[in-house]
Coordinates of C-alpha atoms in Angstrom, one line a residue:
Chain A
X10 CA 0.0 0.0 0.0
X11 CA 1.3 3.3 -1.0
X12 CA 1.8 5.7 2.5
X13 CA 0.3 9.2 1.7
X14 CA 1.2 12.2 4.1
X15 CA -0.1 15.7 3.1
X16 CA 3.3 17.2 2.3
X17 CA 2.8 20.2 4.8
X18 CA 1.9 17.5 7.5
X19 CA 5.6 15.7 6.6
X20 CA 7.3 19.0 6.4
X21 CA 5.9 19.5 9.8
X22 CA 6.9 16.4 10.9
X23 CA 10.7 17.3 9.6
X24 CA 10.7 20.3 11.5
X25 CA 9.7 18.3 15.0
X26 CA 12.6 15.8 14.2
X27 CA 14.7 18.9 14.6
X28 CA 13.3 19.9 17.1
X29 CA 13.6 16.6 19.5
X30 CA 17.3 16.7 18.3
X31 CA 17.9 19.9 19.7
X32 CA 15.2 19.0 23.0
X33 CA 17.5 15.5 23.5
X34 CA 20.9 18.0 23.1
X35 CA 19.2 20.0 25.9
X36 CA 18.4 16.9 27.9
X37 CA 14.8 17.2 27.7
X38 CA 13.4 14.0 28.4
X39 CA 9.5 14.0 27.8
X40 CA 7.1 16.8 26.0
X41 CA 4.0 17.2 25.2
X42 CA 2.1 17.9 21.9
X43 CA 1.4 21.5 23.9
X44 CA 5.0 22.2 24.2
X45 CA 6.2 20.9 20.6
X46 CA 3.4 22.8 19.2
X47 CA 4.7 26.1 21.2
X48 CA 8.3 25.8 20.1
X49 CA 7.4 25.5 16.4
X50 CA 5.1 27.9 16.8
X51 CA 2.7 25.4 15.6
X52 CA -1.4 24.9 17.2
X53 CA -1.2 21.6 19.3
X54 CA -3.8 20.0 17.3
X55 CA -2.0 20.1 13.9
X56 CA 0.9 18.0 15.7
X57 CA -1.3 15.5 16.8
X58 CA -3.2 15.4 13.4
X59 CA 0.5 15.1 11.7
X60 CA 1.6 12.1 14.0
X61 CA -2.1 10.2 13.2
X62 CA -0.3 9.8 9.8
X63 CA 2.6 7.7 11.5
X64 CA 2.0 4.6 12.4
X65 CA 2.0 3.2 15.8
X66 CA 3.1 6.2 17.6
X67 CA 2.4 5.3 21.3
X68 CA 1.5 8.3 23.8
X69 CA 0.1 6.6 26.3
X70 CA 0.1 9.9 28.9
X71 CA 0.3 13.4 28.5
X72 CA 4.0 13.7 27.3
X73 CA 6.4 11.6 24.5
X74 CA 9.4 10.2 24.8
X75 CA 11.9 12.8 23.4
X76 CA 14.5 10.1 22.2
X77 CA 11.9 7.2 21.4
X78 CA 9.7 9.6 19.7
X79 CA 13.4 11.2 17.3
X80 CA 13.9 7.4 16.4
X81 CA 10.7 6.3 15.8
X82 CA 10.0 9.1 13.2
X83 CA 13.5 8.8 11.4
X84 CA 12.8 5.1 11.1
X85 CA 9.5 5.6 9.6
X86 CA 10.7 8.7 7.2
X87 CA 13.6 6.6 6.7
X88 CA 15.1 10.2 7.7
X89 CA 18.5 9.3 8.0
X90 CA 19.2 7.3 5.0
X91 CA 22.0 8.3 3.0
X92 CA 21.5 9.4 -0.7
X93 CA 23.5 10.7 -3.6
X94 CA 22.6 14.4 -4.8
X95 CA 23.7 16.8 -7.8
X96 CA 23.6 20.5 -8.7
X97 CA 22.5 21.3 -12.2
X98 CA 23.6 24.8 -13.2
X99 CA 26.9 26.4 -11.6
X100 CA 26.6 29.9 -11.8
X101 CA 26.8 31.9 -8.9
X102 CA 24.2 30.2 -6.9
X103 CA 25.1 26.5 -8.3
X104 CA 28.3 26.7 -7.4
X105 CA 27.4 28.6 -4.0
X106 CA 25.6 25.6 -3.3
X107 CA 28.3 23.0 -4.2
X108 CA 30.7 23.8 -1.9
X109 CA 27.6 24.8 0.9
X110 CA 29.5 23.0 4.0
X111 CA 26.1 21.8 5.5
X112 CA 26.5 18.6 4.0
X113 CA 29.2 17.3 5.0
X114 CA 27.1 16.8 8.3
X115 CA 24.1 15.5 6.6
X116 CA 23.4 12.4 5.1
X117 CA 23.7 13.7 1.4
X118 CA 26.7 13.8 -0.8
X119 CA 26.6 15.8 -3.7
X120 CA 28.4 13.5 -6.1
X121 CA 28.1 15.5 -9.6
X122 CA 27.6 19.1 -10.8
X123 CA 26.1 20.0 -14.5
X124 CA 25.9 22.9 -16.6
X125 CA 25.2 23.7 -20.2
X126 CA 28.6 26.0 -20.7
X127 CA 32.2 24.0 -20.6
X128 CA 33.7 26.8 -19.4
X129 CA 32.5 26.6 -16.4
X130 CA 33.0 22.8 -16.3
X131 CA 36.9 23.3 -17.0
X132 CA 37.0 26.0 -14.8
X133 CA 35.4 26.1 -11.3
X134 CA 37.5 24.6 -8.4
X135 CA 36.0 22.1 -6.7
X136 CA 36.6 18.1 -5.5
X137 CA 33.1 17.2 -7.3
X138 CA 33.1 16.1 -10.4
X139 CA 31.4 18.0 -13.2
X140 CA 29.8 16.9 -16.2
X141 CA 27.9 19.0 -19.3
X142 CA 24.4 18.9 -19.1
X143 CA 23.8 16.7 -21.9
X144 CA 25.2 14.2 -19.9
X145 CA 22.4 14.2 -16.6
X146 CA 20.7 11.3 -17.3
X147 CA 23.1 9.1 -17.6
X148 CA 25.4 10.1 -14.8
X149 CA 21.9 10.4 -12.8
X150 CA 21.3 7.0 -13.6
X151 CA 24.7 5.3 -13.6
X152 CA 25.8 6.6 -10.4
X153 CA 22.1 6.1 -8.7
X154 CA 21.3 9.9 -7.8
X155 CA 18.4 10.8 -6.2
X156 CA 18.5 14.1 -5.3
X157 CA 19.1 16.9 -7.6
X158 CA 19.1 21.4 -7.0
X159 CA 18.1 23.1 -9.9
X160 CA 19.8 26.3 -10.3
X161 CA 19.6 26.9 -13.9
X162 CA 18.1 30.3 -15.4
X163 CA 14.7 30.0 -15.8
X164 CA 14.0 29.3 -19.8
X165 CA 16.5 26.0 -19.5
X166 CA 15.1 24.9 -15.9
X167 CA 11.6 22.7 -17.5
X168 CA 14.7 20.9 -20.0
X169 CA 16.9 20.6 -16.7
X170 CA 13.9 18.8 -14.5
X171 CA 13.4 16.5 -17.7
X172 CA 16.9 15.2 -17.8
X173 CA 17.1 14.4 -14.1
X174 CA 14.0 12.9 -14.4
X175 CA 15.0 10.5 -17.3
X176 CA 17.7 9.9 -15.2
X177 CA 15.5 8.6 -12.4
X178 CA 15.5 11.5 -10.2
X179 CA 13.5 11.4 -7.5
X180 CA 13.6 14.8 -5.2
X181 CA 14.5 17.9 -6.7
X182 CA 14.9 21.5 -4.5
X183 CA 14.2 24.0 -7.5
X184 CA 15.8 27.5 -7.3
X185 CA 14.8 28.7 -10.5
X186 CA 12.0 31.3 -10.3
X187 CA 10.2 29.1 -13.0
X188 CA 7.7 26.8 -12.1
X189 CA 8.4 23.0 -13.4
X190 CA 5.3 20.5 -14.7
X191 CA 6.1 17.1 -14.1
X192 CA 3.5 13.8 -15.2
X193 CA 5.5 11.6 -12.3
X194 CA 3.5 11.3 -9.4
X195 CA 6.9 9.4 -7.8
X196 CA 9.2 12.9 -8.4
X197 CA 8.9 15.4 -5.5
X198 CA 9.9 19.1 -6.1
X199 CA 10.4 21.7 -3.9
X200 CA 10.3 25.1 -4.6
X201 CA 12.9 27.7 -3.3
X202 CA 11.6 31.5 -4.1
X203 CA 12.8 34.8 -2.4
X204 CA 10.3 37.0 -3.8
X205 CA 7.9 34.4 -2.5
X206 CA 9.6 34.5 1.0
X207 CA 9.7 38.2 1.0
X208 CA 5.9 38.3 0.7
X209 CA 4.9 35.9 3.5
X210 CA 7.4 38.4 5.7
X211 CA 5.8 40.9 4.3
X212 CA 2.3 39.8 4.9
X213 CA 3.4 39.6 8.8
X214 CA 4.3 43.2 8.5
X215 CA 1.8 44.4 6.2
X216 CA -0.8 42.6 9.3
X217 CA -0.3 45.2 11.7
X218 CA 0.1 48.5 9.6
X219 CA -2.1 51.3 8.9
X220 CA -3.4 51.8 5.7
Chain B
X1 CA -5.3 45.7 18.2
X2 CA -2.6 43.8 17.1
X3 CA -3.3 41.0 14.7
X4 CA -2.2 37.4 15.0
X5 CA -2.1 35.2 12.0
X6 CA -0.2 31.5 12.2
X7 CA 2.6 31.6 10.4
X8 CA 1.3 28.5 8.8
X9 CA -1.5 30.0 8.0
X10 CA -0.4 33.4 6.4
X11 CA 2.2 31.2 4.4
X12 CA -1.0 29.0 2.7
X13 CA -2.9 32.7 2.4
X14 CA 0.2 33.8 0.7
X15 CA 0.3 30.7 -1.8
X16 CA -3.8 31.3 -1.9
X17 CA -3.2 34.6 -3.2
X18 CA -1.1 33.4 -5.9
X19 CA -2.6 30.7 -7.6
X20 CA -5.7 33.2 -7.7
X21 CA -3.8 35.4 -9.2
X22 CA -3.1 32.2 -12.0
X23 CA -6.7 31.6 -11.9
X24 CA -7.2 35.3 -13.0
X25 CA -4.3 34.8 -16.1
X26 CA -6.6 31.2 -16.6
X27 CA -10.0 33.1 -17.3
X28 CA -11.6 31.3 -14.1
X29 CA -14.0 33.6 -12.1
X30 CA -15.1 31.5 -9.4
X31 CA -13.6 29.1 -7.2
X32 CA -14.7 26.7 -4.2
X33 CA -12.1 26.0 -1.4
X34 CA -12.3 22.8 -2.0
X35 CA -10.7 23.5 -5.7
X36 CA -8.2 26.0 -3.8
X37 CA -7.3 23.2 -1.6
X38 CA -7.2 20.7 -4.3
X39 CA -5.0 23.2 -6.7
X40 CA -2.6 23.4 -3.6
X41 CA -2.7 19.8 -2.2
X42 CA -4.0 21.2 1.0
X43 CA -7.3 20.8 2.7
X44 CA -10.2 22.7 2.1
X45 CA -11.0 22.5 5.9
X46 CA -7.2 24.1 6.4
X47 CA -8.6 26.7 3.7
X48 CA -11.6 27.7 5.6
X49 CA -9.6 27.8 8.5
X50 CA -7.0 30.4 7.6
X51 CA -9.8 32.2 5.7
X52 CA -11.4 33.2 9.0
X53 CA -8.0 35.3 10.2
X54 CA -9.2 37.4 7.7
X55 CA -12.1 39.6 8.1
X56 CA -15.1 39.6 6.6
X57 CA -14.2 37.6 3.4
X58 CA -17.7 37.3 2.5
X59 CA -18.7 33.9 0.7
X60 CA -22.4 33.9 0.2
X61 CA -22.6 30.7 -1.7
X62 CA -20.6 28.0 -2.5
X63 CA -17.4 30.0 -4.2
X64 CA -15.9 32.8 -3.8
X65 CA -14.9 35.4 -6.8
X66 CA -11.6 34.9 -7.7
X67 CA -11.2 38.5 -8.5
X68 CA -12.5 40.3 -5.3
X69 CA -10.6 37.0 -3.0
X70 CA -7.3 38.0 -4.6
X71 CA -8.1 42.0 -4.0
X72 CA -9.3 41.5 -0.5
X73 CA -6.5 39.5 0.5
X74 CA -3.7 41.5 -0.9
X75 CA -5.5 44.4 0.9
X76 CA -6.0 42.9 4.2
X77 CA -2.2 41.8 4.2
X78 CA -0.9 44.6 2.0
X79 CA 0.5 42.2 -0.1
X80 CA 1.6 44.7 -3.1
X81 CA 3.1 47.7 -0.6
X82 CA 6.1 48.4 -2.0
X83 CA 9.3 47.9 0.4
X84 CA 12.8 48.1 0.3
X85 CA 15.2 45.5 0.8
X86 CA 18.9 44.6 0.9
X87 CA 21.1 41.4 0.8
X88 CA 23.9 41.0 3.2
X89 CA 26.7 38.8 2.4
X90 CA 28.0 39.4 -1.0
X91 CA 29.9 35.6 -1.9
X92 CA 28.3 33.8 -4.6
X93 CA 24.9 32.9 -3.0
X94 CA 24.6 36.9 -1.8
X95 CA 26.1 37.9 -5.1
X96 CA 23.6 36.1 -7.2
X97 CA 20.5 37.4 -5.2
X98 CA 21.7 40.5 -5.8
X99 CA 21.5 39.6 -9.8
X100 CA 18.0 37.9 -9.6
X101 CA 15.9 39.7 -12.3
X102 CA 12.6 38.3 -10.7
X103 CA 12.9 41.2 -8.3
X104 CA 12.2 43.8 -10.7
X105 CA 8.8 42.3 -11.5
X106 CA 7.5 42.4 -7.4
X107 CA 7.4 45.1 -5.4
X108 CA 10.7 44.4 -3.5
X109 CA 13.6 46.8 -5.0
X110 CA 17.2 45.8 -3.8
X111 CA 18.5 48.6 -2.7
X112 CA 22.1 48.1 -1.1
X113 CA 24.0 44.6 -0.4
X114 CA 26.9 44.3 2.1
X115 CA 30.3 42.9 2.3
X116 CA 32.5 42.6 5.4
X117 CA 35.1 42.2 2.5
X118 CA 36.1 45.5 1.1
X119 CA 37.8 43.9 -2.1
X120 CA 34.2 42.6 -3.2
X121 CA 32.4 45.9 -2.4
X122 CA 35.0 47.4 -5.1
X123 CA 35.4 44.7 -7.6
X124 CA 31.6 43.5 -7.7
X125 CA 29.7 44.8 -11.2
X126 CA 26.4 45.7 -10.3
X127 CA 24.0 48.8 -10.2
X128 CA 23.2 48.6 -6.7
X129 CA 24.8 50.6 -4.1
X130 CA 27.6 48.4 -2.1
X131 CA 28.5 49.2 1.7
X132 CA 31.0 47.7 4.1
X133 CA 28.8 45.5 6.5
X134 CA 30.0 47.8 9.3
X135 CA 27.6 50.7 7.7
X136 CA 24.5 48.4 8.0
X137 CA 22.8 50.2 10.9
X138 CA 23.1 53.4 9.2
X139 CA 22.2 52.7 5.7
X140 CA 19.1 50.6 6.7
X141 CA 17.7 53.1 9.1
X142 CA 18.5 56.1 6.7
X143 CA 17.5 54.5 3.6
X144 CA 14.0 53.0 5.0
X145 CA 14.9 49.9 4.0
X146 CA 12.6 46.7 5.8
X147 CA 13.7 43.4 4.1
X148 CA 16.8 42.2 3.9
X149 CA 18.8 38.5 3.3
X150 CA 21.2 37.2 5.0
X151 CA 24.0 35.4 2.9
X152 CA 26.7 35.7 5.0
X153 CA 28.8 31.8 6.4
X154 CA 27.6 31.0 9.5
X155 CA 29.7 32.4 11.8
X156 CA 28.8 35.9 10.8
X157 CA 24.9 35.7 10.8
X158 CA 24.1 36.5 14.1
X159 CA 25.8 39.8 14.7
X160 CA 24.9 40.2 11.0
X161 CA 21.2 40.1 12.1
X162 CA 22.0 42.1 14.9
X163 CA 23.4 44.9 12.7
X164 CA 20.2 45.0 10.3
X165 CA 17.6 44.8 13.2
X166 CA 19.5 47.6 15.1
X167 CA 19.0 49.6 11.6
X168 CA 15.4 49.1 11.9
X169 CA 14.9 45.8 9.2
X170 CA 11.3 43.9 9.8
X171 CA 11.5 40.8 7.2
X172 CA 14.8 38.3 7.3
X173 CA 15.1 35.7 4.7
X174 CA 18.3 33.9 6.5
X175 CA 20.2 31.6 4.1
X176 CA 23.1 31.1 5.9
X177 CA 22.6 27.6 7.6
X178 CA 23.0 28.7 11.5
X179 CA 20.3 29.9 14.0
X180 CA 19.6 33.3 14.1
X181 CA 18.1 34.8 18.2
X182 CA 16.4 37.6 18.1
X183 CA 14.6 39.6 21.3
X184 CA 12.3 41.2 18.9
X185 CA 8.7 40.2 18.7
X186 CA 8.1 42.6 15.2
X187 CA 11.1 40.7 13.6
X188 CA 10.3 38.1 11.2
X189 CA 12.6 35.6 10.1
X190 CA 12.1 33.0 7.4
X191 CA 15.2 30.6 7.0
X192 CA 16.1 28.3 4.0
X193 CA 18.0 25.3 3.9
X194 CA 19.2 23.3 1.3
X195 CA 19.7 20.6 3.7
X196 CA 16.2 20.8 5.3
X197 CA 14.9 21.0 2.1
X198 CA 16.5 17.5 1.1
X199 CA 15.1 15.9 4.3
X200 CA 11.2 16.3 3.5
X201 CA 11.8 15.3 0.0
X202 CA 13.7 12.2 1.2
X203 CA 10.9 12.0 3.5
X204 CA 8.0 11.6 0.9
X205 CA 11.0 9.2 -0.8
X206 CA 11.8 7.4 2.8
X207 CA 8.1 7.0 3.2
X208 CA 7.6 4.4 -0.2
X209 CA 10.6 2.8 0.5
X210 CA 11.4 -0.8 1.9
X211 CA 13.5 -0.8 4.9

């Protein structure tokens, strides 16, 4: 049977895995859906509703168990399973990306970086190897990558999600202000905008101004 | 009175406001929330829900008109007030946010960026006013300026953050992957995070997956 979880219920879910992480590095022992709901910023009742899509999840009193609670969702996400991840498109943000130093502590490696210009290819310094774009779906495929960030201008990002895809992408964190259509119901995109960022902050500000 | 939203809940009214304003390019007129919450892949209960933060959003029948929705909420939230912004940290992720054309279509105008590094203030080509990250406090408060990124490595965001908020800034969009703690209650900060970003797509990927 295929598992369905609303995607803002799993991102939710993500962010209270961070959260008992940082709870279990403060020696918290037990909380409550009250208290994880407060430090998210979150109403107690979407928490709950999010954990009624995991199975099993035993709260037998008032309060979880910090640590069971951590291991018990990052076995069920499968969380902490390692996977392979490439940049496509290493222009300033691309390449900003390749050498971010967050994932050295995560469990993703970036194993390849594309782009359409060999220049750039023959040229940027990095350890990771690069490849021309033509190239993405077979390096996708060959070397069993399932993540890919898509920081491509915006007329060649729809091509860009196409060759990952044929590649047998399966997550892809899209930076390009263009929105990509996709017929796989097994590819999940995610999409990165500033402007779009700016106007939720802005909305929060615009809330308690006069007119 | 001051006005509470979720943050949840402003963030869905945000992407609400933009896929009516699609629905507007589309021809479409009227709209149920259970076709919002369908276009979305949210709830139409969730819909409903954020829908009553916002006051009187009269819906007589059975849809709403997507024309006076999309006016009402970019009233209520004063969605299309035009604001100033800068972007702090001027490396390749800074530099190339600094660059992003889709800013000249919204009503966000980059209006300074800052480097701690004097050789990039001087060297960088761009139209936009550059400033040594020492001058933050000043230029922000004298140039009214609300929104600002933060694209600065870790160690620097916090006093970064501490620079723009002393200058007066409302709106963070923090790229840089650590923490930022503000005192402020009228200080929003959205982070992004590649890394976070990979964990509820390998999530949705974890969920599918044999052990």
């Amino acid at each position: 049977m295929k598992i369905e979880i609303p995607k803002p219920s799993l991102s939710r879910i993500c962010m209270v895995y961070n959260l008992l992480g940082e709870l279990e590095n403060e020696g918290v022992t037990l909380i409550s859906s009250n208290e994880i709901g407060a430090r998210l910023g979150l109403g107690a009742h979407s928490i709950r509703k999010d954990f009624s899509f995991l199975t099993e999840i035993g709260n037998s009193g008032a309060k979880y168990d910090v640590s069971n609670l951590r291991a018990h969702i990052g076995r069920e996400l499968k969380i902490n399973r390692k996977r392979k991840a490439c940049i496509a498109g290493l222009g300033r943000l691309g390449s900003a990306i390749l050498n971010y130093d967050m994932f050295s502590h995560s469990g993703y490696e970036i194993v390849a970086g594309f782009d359409s210009n060999i220049n750039i290819i023959e040229t940027l310094k990095t350890n990771i190897r690069l490849f021309p774009a033509y190239q993405i779906p077979d390096i996708v495929k060959n070397e069993g990558i399932e993540l890919a960030v898509i920081a491509v201008p915006a007329d060649a990002a729809q091509l860009t999600a196409e060759r990952l895809i044929t590649g047998g992408i399966r997550g892809i964190v899209n930076f390009s202000p263009s929105v990509i259509k996709i017929n796989s119901d097994s590819v999940f995109i995610s999409n990165i905008d500033v402007v779009k960022e700016f106007q939720v902050l802005s909305a929060f500000m615009g809330l308690n101004e006069e007119d």
